[in-house]
Short mmCIF file of C-alpha atoms in Angstrom, two decimals:
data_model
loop_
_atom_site.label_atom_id
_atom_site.label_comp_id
_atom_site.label_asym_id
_atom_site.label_seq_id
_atom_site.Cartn_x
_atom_site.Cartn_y
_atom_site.Cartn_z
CA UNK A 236 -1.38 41.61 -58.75
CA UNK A 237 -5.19 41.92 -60.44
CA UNK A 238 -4.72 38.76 -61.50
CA UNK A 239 -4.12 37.25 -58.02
CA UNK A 240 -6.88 39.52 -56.36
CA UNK A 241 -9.67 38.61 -59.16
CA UNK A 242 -8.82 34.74 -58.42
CA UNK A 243 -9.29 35.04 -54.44
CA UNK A 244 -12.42 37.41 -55.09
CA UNK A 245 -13.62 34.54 -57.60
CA UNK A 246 -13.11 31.99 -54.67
CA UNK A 247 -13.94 33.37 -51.67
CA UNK A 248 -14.11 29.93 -49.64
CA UNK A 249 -10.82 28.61 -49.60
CA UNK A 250 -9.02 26.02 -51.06
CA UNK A 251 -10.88 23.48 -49.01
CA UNK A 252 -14.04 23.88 -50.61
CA UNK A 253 -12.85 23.82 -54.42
CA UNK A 254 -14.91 20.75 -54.88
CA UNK A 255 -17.29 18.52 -52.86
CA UNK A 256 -14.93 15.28 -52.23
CA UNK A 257 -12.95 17.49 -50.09
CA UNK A 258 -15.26 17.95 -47.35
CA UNK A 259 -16.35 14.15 -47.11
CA UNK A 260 -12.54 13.27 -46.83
CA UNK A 261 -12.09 15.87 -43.82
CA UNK A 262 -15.47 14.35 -42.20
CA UNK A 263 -14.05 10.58 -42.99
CA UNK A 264 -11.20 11.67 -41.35
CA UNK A 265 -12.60 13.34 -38.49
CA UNK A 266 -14.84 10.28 -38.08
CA UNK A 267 -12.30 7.90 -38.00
CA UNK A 268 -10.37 9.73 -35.41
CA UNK A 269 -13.34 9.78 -32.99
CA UNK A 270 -14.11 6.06 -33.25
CA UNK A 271 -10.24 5.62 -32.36
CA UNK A 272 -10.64 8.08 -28.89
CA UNK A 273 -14.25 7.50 -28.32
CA UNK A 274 -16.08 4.83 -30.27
CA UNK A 275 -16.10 0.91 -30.08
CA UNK A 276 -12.71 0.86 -31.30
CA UNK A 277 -10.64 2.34 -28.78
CA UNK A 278 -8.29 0.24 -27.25
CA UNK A 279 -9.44 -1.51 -23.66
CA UNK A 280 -6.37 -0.63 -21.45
CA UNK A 281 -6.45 -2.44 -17.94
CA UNK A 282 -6.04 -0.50 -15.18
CA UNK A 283 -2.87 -1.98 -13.96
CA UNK A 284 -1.41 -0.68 -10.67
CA UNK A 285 1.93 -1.28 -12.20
CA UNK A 286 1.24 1.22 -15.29
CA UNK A 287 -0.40 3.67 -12.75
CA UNK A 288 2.43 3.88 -10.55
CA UNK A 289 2.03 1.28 -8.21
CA UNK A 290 3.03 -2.21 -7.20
CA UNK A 291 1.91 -4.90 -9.65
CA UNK A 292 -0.45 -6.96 -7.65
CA UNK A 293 -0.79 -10.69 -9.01
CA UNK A 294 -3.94 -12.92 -9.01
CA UNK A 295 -4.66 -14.47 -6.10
CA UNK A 296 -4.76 -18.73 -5.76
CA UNK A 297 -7.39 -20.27 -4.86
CA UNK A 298 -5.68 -21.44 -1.00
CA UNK A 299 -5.24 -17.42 -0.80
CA UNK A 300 -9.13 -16.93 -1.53
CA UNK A 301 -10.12 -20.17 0.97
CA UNK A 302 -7.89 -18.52 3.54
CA UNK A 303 -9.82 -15.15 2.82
CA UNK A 304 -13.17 -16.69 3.40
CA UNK A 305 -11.89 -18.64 6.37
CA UNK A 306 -10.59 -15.77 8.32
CA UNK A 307 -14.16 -13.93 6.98
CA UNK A 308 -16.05 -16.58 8.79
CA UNK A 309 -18.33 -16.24 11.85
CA UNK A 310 -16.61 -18.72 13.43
CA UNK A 311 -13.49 -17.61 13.02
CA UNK A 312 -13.73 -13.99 14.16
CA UNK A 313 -15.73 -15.78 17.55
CA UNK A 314 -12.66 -18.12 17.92
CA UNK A 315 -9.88 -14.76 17.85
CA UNK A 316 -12.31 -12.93 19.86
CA UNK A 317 -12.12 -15.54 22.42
CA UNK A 318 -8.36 -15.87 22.49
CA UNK A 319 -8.07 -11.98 23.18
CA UNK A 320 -10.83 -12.03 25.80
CA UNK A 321 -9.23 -14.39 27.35
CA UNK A 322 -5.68 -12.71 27.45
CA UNK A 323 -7.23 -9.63 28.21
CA UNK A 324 -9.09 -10.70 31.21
CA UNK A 325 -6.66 -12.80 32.23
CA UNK A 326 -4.21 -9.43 32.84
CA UNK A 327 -7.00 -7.16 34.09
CA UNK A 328 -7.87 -10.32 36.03
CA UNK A 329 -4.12 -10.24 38.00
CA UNK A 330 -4.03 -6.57 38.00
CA UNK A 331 -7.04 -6.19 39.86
CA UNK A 332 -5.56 -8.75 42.76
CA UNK A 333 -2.28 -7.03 42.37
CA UNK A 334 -3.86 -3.71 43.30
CA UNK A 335 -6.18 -5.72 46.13
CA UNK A 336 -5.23 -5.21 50.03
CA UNK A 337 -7.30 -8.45 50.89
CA UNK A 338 -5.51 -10.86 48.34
CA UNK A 339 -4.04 -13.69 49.97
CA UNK A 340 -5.82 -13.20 53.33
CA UNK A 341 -7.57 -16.11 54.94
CA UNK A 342 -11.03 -14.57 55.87
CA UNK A 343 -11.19 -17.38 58.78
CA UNK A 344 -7.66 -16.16 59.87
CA UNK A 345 -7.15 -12.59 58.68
CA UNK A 346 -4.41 -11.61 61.41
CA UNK A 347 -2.30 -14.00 59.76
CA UNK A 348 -0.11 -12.75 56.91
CA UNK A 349 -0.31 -14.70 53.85
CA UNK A 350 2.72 -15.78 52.00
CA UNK A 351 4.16 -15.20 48.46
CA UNK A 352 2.33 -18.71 47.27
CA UNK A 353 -0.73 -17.88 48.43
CA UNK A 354 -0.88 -14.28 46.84
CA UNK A 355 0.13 -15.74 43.72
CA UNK A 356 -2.54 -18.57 43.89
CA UNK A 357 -5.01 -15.73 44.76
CA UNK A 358 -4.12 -13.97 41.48
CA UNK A 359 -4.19 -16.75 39.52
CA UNK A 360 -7.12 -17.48 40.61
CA UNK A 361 -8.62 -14.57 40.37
CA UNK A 362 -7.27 -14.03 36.50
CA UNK A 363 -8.10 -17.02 35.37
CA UNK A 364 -11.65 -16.47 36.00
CA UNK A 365 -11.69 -13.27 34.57
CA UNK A 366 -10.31 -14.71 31.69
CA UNK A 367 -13.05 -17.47 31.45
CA UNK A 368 -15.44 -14.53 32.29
CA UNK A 369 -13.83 -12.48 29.11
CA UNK A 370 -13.85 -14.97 26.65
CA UNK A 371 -17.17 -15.67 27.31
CA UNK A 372 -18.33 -12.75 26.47
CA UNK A 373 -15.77 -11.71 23.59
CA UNK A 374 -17.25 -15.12 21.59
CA UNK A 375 -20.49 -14.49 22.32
CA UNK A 376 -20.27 -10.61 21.06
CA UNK A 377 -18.32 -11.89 18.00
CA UNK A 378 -20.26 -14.60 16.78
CA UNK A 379 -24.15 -12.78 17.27
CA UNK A 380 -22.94 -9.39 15.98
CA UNK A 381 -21.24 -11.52 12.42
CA UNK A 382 -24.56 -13.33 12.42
CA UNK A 383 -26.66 -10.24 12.45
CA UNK A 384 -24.44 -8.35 10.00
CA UNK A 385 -24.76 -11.48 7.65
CA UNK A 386 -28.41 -11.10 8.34
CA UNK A 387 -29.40 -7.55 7.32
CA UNK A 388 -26.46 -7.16 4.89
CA UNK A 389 -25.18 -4.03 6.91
CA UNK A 390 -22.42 -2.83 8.52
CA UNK A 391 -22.93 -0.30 10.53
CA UNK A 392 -23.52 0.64 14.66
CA UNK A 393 -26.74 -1.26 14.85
CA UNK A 394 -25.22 -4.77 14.30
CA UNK A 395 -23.24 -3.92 17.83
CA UNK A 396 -26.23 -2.80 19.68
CA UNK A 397 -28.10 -5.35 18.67
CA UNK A 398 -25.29 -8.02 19.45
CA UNK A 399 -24.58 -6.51 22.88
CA UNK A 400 -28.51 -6.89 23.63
CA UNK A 401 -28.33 -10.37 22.91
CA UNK A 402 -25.21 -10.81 24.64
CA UNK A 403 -25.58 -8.94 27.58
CA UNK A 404 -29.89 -10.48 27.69
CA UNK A 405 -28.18 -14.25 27.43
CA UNK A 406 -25.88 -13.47 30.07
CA UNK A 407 -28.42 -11.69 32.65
CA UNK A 408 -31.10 -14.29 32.08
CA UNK A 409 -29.13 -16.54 34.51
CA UNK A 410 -30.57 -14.49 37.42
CA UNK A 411 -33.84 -14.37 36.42
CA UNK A 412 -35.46 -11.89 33.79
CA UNK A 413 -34.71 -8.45 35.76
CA UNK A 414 -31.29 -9.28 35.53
CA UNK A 415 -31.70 -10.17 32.11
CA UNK A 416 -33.38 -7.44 31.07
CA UNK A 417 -30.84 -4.67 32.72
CA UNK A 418 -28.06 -6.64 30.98
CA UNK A 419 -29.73 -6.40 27.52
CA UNK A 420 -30.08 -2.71 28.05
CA UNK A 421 -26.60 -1.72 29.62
CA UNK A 422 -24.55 -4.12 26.72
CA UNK A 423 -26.22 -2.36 24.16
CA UNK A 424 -26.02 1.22 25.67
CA UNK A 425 -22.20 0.51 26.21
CA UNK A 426 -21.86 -0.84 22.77
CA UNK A 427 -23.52 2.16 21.39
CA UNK A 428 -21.37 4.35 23.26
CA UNK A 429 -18.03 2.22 21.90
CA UNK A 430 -19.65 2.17 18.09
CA UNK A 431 -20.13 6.25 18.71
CA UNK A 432 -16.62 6.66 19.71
CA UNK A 433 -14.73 4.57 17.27
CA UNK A 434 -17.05 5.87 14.16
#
């Protein structure tokens, strides 16, 4: 029992310092280990949706990133904007005559009562050019504010203010520069107030 307490008193270290190879093993070691979790040779693991838990998403061919830059275009977005102006004004267009007392009625004759065809022409009439009217508009809002974004790089409320200006100036300007004026100001108040609301 002396024995045994004389030998730890002698070596009051440990075993792991009995000699001085021992410690540059254990900081080899240690060394090794971090250039495996932290250094230049730790494995590059792609961060695969499929190993994360999701859907495996392949690479995408070049028609997919044509189509991409296609339906990214100015022209594009003016062309679907037109379409839905269009359909939209087209049904505000025959709800308005649907909902008006004087559709139909001959303003040279307006004791007679107008027929079935000649309500219906009247609505047609009357959406069709709100339809024309829409689209208009819808392209012309479209196309500027996808110019303008392109143009400062941004995306944010002033692209639609600014495009409304433009849209609402170019459409006023027809009667006269009053006109055009107040409709450079009210399309870009309204489209400030729609950017506002939607953001």
């Amino acid at each position: 029992m002396a024995a045994s307490t004389g030998a730890a008193a002698s070596d009051p270290h440990g075993p792991a310092s009995a000699g001085p190879g021992g410690s540059d093993i254990t900081s080899f070691q240690y060394s090794m280990i971090l250039d495996h979790l932290i250094g230049d040779k730790r494995p590059v693991k792609d961060l695969n949706p499929g190993v994360m838990g999701g859907l495996p998403v392949p690479p995408k061919s070049d028609e997919q990133k044509m189509i991409e830059r296609g339906m990214e275009s100015c022209g594009f977005k003016a062309v679907l904007a037109c379409v839905g102006g269009f359909v939209l004004g087209g049904a505000f267009g025959v709800f308005t005559a649907g909902i008006d007392t004087n559709v139909g009625f001959d303003p040279k004759d307006p004791l007679k009562t107008p027929t079935a065809r000649e309500v219906l022409k009247d609505m047609g009439q009357r959406g069709m050019s709100y339809a024309k009217n829409f689209a208009i508009v819808g392209a012309m809002f479209s196309c500027t504010e996808c110019i303008i974004e392109s143009h400062r790089g941004k995306s944010d409320w002033k692209n639609a203010v600014y495009s409304g200006c433009v849209t609402g100036g170019a459409i006023g300007f027809r009667a006269g520069l009053k006109a055009g004026v107040l409709g450079c100001g009210g399309f870009a108040a309204f489209s400030a107030a729609i950017e506002y609301y939607l953001r």
